[in-house]
mmCIF file of C-alpha atoms in Angstrom:
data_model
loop_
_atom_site.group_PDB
_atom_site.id
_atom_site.type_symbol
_atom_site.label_atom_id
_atom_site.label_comp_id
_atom_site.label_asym_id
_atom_site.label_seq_id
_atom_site.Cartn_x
_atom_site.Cartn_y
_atom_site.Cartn_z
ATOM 1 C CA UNK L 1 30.675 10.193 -23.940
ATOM 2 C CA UNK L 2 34.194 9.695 -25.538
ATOM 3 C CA UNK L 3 35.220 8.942 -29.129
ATOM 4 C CA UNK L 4 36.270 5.407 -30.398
ATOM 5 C CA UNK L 5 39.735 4.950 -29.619
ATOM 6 C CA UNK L 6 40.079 3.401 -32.836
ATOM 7 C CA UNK L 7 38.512 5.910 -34.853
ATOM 8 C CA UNK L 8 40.011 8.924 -32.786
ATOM 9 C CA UNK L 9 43.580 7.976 -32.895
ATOM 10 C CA UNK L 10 43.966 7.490 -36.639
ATOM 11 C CA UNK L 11 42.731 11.188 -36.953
ATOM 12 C CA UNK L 12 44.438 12.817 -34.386
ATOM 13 C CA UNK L 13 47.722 11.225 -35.760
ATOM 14 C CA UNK L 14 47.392 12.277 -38.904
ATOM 15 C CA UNK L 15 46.942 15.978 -37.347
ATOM 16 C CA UNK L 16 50.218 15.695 -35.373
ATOM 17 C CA UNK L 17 51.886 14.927 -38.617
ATOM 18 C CA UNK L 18 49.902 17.528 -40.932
ATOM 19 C CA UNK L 19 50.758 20.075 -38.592
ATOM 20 C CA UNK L 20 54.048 19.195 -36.821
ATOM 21 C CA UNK L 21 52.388 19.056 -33.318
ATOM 22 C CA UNK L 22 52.071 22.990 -33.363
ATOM 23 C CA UNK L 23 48.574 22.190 -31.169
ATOM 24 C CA UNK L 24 50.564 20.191 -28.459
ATOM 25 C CA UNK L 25 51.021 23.078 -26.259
ATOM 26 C CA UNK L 26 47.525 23.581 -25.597
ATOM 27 C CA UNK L 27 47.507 19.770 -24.115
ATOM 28 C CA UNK L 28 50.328 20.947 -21.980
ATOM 29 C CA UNK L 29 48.334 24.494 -20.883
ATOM 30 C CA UNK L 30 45.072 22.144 -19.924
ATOM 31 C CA UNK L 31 47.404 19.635 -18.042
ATOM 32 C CA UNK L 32 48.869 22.690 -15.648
ATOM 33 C CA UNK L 33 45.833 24.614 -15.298
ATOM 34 C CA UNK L 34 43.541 22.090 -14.836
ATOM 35 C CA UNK L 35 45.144 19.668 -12.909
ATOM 36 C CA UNK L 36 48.829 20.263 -12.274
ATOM 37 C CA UNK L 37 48.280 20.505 -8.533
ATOM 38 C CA UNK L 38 45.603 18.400 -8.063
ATOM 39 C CA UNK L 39 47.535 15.401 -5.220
ATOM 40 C CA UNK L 40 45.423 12.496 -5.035
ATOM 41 C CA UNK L 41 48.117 11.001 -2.570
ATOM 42 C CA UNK L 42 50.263 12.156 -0.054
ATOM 43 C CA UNK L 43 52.933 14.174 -1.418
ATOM 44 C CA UNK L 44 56.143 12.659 -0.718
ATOM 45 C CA UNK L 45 59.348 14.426 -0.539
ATOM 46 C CA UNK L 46 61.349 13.697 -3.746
ATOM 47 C CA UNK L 47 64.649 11.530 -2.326
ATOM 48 C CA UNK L 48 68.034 11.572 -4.344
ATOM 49 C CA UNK L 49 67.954 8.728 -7.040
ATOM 50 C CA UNK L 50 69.413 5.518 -5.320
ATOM 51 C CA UNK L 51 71.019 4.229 -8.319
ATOM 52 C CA UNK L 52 73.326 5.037 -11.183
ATOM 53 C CA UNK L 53 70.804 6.800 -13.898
ATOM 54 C CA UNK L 54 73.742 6.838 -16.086
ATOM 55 C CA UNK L 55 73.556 3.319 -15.845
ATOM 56 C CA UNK L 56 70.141 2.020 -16.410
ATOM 57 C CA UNK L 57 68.330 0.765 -19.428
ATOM 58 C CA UNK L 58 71.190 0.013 -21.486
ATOM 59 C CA UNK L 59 70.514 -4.124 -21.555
ATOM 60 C CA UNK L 60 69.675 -5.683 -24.675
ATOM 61 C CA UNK L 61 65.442 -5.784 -24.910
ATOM 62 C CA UNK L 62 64.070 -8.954 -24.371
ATOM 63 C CA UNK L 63 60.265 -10.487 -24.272
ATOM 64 C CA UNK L 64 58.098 -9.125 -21.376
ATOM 65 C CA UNK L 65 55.981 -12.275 -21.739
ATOM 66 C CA UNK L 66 55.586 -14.122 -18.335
ATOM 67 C CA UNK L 67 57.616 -17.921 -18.650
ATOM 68 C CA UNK L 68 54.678 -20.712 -18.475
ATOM 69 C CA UNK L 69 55.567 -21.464 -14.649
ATOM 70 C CA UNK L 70 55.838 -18.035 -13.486
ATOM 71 C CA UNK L 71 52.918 -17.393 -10.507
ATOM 72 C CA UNK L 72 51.921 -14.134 -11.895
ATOM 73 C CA UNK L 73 50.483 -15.263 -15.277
ATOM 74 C CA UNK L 74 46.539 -15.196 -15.101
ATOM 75 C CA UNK L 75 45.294 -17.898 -17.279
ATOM 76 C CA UNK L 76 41.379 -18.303 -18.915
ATOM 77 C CA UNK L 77 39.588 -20.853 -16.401
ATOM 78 C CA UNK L 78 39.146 -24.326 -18.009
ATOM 79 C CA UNK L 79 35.388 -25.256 -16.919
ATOM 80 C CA UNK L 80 34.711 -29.147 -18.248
ATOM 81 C CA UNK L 81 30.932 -30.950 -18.131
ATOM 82 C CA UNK L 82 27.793 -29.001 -17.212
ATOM 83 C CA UNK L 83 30.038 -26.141 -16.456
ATOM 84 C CA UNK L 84 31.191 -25.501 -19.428
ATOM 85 C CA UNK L 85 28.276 -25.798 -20.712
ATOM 86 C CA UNK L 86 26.351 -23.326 -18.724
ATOM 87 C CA UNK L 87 29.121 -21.175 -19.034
ATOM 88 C CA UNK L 88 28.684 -21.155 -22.876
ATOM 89 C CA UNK L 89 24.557 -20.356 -22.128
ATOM 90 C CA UNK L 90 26.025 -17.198 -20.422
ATOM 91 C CA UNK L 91 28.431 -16.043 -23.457
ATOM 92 C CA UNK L 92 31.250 -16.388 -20.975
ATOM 93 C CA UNK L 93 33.321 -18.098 -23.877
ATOM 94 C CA UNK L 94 32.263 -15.442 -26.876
ATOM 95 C CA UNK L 95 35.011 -13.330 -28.097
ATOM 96 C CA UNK L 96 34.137 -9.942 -27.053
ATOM 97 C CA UNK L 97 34.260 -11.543 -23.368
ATOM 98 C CA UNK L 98 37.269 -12.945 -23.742
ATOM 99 C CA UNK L 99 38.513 -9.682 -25.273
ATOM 100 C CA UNK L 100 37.283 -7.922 -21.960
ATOM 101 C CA UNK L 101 39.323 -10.415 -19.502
ATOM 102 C CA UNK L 102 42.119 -9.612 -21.633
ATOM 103 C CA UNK L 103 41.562 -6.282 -21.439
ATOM 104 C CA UNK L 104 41.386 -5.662 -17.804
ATOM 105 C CA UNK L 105 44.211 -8.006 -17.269
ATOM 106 C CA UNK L 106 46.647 -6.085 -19.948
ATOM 107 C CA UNK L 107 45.203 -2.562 -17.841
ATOM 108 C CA UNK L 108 46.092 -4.293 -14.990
ATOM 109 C CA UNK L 109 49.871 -4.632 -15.826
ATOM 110 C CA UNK L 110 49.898 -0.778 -17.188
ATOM 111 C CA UNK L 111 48.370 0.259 -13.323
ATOM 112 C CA UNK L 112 51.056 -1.825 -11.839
ATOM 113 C CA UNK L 113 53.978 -0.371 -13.423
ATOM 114 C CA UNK L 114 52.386 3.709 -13.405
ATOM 115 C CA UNK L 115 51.325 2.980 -9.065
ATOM 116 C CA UNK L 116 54.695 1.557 -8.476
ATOM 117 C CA UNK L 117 56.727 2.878 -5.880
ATOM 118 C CA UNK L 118 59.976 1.945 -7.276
ATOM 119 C CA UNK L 119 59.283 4.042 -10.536
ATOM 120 C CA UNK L 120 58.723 7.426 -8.563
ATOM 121 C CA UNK L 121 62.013 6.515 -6.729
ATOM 122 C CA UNK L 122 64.384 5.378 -9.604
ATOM 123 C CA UNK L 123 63.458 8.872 -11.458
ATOM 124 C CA UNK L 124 63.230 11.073 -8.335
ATOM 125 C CA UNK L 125 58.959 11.868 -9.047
ATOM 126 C CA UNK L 126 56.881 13.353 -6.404
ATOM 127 C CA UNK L 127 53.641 11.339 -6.778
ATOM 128 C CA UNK L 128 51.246 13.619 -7.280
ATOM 129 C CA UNK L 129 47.495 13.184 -10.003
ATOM 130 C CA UNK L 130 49.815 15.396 -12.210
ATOM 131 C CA UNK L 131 52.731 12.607 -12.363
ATOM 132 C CA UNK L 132 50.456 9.600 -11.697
ATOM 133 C CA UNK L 133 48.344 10.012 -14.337
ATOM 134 C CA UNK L 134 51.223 11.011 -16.826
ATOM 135 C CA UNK L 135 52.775 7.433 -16.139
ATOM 136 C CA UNK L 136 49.707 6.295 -16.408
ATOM 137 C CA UNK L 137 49.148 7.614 -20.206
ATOM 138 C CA UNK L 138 52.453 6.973 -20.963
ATOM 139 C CA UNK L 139 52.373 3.183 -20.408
ATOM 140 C CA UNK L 140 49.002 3.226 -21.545
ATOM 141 C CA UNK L 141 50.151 4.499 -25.063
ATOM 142 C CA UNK L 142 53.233 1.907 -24.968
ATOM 143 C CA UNK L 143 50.738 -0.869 -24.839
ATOM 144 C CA UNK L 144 48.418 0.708 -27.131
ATOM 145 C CA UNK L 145 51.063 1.281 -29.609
ATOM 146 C CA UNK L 146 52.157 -2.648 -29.466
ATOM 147 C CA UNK L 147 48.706 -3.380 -29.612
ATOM 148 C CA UNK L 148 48.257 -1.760 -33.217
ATOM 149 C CA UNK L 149 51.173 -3.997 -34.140
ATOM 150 C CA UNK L 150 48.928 -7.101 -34.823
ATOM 151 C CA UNK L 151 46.124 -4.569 -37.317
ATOM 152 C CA UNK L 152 42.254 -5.213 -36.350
ATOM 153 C CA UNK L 153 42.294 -7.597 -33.418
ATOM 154 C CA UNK L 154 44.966 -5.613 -31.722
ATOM 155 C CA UNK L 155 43.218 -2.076 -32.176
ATOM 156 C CA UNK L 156 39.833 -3.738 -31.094
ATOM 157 C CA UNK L 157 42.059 -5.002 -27.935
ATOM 158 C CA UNK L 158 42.996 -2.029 -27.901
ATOM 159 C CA UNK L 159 39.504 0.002 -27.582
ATOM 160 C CA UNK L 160 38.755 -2.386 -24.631
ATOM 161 C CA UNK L 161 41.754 -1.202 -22.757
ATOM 162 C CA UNK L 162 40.987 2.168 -23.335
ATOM 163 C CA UNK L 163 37.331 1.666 -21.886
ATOM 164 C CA UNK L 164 38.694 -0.112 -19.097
ATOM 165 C CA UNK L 165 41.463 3.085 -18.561
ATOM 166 C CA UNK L 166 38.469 5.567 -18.859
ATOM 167 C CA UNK L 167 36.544 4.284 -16.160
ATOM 168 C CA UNK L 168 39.395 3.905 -13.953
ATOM 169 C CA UNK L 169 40.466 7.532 -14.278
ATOM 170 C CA UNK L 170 36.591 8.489 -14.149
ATOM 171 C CA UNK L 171 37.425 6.903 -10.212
ATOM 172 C CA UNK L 172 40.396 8.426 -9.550
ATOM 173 C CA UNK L 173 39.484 11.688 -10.453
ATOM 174 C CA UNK L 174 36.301 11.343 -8.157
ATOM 175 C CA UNK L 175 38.676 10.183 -5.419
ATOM 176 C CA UNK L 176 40.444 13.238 -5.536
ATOM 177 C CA UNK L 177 37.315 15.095 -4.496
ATOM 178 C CA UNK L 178 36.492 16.600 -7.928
ATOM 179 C CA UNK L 179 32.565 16.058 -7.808
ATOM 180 C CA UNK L 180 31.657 19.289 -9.196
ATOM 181 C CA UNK L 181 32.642 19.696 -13.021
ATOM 182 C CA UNK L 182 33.620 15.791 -13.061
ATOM 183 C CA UNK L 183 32.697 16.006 -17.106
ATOM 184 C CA UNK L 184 34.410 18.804 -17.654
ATOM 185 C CA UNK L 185 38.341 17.201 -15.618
ATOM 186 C CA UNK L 186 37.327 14.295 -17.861
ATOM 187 C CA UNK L 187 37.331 15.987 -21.253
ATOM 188 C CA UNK L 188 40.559 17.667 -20.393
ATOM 189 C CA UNK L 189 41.937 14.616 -19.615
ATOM 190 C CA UNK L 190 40.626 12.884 -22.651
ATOM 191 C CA UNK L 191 42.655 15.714 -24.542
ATOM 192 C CA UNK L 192 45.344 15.330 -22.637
ATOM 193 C CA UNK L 193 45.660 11.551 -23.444
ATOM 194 C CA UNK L 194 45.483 12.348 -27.058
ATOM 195 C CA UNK L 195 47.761 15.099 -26.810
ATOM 196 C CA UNK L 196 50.471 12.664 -24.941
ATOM 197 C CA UNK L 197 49.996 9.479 -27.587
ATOM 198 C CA UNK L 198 50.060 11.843 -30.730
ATOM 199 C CA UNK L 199 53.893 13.277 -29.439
ATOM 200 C CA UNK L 200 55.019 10.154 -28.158
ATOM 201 C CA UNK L 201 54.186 8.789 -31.636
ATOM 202 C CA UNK L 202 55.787 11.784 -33.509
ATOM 203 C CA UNK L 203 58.726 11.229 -31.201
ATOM 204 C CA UNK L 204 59.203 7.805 -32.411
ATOM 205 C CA UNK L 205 58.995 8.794 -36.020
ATOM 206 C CA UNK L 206 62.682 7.820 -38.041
ATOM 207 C CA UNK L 207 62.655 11.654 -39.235
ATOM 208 C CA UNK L 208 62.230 12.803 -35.287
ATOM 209 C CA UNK L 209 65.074 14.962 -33.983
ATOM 210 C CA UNK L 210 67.158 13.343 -31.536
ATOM 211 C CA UNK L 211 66.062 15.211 -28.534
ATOM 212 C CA UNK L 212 62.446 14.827 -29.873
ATOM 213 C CA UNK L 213 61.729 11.825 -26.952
ATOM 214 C CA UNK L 214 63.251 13.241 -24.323
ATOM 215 C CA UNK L 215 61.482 16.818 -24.655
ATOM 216 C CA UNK L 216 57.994 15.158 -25.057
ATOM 217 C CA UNK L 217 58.868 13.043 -21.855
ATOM 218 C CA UNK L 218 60.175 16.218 -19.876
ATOM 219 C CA UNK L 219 56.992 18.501 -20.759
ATOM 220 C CA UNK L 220 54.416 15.594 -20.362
ATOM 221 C CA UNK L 221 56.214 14.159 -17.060
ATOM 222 C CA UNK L 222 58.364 16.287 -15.205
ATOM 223 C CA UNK L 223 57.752 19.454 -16.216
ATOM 224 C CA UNK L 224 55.441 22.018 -13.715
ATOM 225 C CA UNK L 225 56.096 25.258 -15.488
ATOM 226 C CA UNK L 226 55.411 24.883 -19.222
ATOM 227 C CA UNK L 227 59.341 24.904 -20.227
ATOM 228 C CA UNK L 228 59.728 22.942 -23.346
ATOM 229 C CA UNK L 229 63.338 21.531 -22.620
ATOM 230 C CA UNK L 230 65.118 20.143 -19.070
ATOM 231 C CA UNK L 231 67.101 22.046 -17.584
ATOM 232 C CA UNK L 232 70.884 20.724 -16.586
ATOM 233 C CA UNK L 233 70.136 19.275 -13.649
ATOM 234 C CA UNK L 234 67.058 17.271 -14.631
ATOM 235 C CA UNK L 235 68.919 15.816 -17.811
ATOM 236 C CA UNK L 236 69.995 12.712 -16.374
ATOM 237 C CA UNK L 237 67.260 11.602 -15.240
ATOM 238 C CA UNK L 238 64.760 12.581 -18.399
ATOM 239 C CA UNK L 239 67.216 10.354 -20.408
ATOM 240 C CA UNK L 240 67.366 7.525 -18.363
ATOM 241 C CA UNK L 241 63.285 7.567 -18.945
ATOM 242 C CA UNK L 242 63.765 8.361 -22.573
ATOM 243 C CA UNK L 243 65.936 5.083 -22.350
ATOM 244 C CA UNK L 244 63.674 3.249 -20.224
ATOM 245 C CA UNK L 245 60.752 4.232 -23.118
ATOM 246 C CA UNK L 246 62.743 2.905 -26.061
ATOM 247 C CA UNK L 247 63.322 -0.088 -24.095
ATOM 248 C CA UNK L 248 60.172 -1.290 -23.672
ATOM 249 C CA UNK L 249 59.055 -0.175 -26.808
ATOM 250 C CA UNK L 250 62.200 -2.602 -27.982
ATOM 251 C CA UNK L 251 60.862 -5.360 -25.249
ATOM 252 C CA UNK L 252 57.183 -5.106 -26.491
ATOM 253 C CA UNK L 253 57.968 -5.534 -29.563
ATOM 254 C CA UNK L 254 59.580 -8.728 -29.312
ATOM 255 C CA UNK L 255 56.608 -9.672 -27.049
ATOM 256 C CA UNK L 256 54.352 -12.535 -29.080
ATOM 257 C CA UNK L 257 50.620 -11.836 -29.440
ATOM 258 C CA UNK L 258 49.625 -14.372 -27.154
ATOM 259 C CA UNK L 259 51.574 -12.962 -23.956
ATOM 260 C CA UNK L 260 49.868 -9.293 -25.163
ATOM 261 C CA UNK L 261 46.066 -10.339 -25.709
ATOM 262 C CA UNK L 262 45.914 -12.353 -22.411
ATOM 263 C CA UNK L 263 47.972 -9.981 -20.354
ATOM 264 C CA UNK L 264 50.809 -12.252 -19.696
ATOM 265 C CA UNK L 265 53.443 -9.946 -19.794
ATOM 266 C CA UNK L 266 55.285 -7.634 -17.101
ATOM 267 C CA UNK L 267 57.330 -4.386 -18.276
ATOM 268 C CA UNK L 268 60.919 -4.199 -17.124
ATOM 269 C CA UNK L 269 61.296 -4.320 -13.147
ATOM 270 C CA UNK L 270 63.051 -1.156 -11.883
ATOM 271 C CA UNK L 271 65.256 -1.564 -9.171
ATOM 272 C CA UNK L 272 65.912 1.025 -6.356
#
């Protein structure tokens, strides 16, 4: 139902940068008519930040990979004897199903960091589908982006991700009680995706205006009424994200291949 990642991407790139990302406001129109108050949780009254925004994201980037001993590292199971063998019979050691585990292990981390509660919190976000799901693309694309780092094998990782995403949202959007018009909500939000990864690229771009990262991150995040730039009182806290973005852009980058193809990785904890 949805184009290659690996085919899509490419194209819509090069149509961000042909055309300065004059089509991005029609992602932004489909995200807050179609599903800008759509709540697929409890909506929680926003709380004052608990920290120092002015303070956060400022450390040097390190690795993200997960240290050898740490309990959260999921490693491939080492079957020996007849095991092994039938395990081989079942193509449980081919590439492509190794590529999968990885997969849904690396999708795993991105859920973890978009559904925690400490991220709505540290950047005062009412968790709404809206917000959710623009966490959700937004670490997608950070991994995606890495993933494109290491050529072929990284953007066929990548694909696998992306199928794994798909589905997921596919769920979540039929958890929020939108049975009717289920393939229509999913082609918006396949546009939407796009939409999100082509400015967040643009943003990154050495020519990009200053401001560039933080206005993407305020319409695709924050923003409920279609204005292009925060206002004063939002500022803080859209830079301390822009921050936190570069960061782990930073943090990913210095993350090896191994850590990124098996999942072993965790972006940067946010404290409350």
């Amino acid at each position: 139902m949805l184009p290659r990642l690996s085919r899509a991407l490419p194209q819509l790139s090069r149509l961000g940068s042909q055309r300065g990302l004059n089509h991005r406001n029609d992602f932004y129109a489909i995200s807050r008519q179609s599903y800008a108050k759509a709540a697929v949780a409890p909506v929680d009254t926003p709380s004052e930040p608990a920290v120092n925004l002015d303070k956060l994201f400022w450390s040097k980037p390190c690795s993200l990979a997960l240290p050898p001993e740490s309990p959260l590292r999921i490693e491939e199971p080492q079957y020996g004897g007849i095991k092994r063998v039938l395990f081989t019979l079942m193509l449980f050691y081919t590439k492509q199903s190794k590529s999968i585990r990885g997969a849904n292990v690396v999708y795993k981390r991105v859920l973890s960091q978009a559904d925690k509660p400490a991220i709505y919190e540290v950047f005062n976000l009412e968790r709404t589908f809206k917000t959710n799901y623009a966490l959700l693309v937004l670490h997608m694309w950070l991994c995606l982006r890495r993933l494109r780092q290491e050529g072929k094998e990284g953007v066929e990782l990548g694909q696998y991700v992306y199928e794994t995403y798909n589905h997921d949202v596919e769920l979540r959007v039929s958890k929020a009680g939108v049975n009717l018009l289920l393939s229509k909500w999913m082609k918006d939000l396949e546009r939407i995706f796009y939409g999100n990864i082509v400015a967040y690229d643009a943003a990154l771009l050495p020519e990009a205006r200053q401001d560039e990262l933080p206005n993407v991150i305020w319409r695709n995040v924050f923003s409920d009424d279609g204005s292009s730039r925060p206002d004063e009182a939002a500022s803080r806290t859209v830079q301390a994200m822009a921050r936190y973005v570069r960061r782990e852009v930073s943090c990913l980058s210095l993350t090896d291949k191994e850590a990124m193809f098996t999942g072993n990785f965790m972006f940067t904890l946010l404290k409350i």
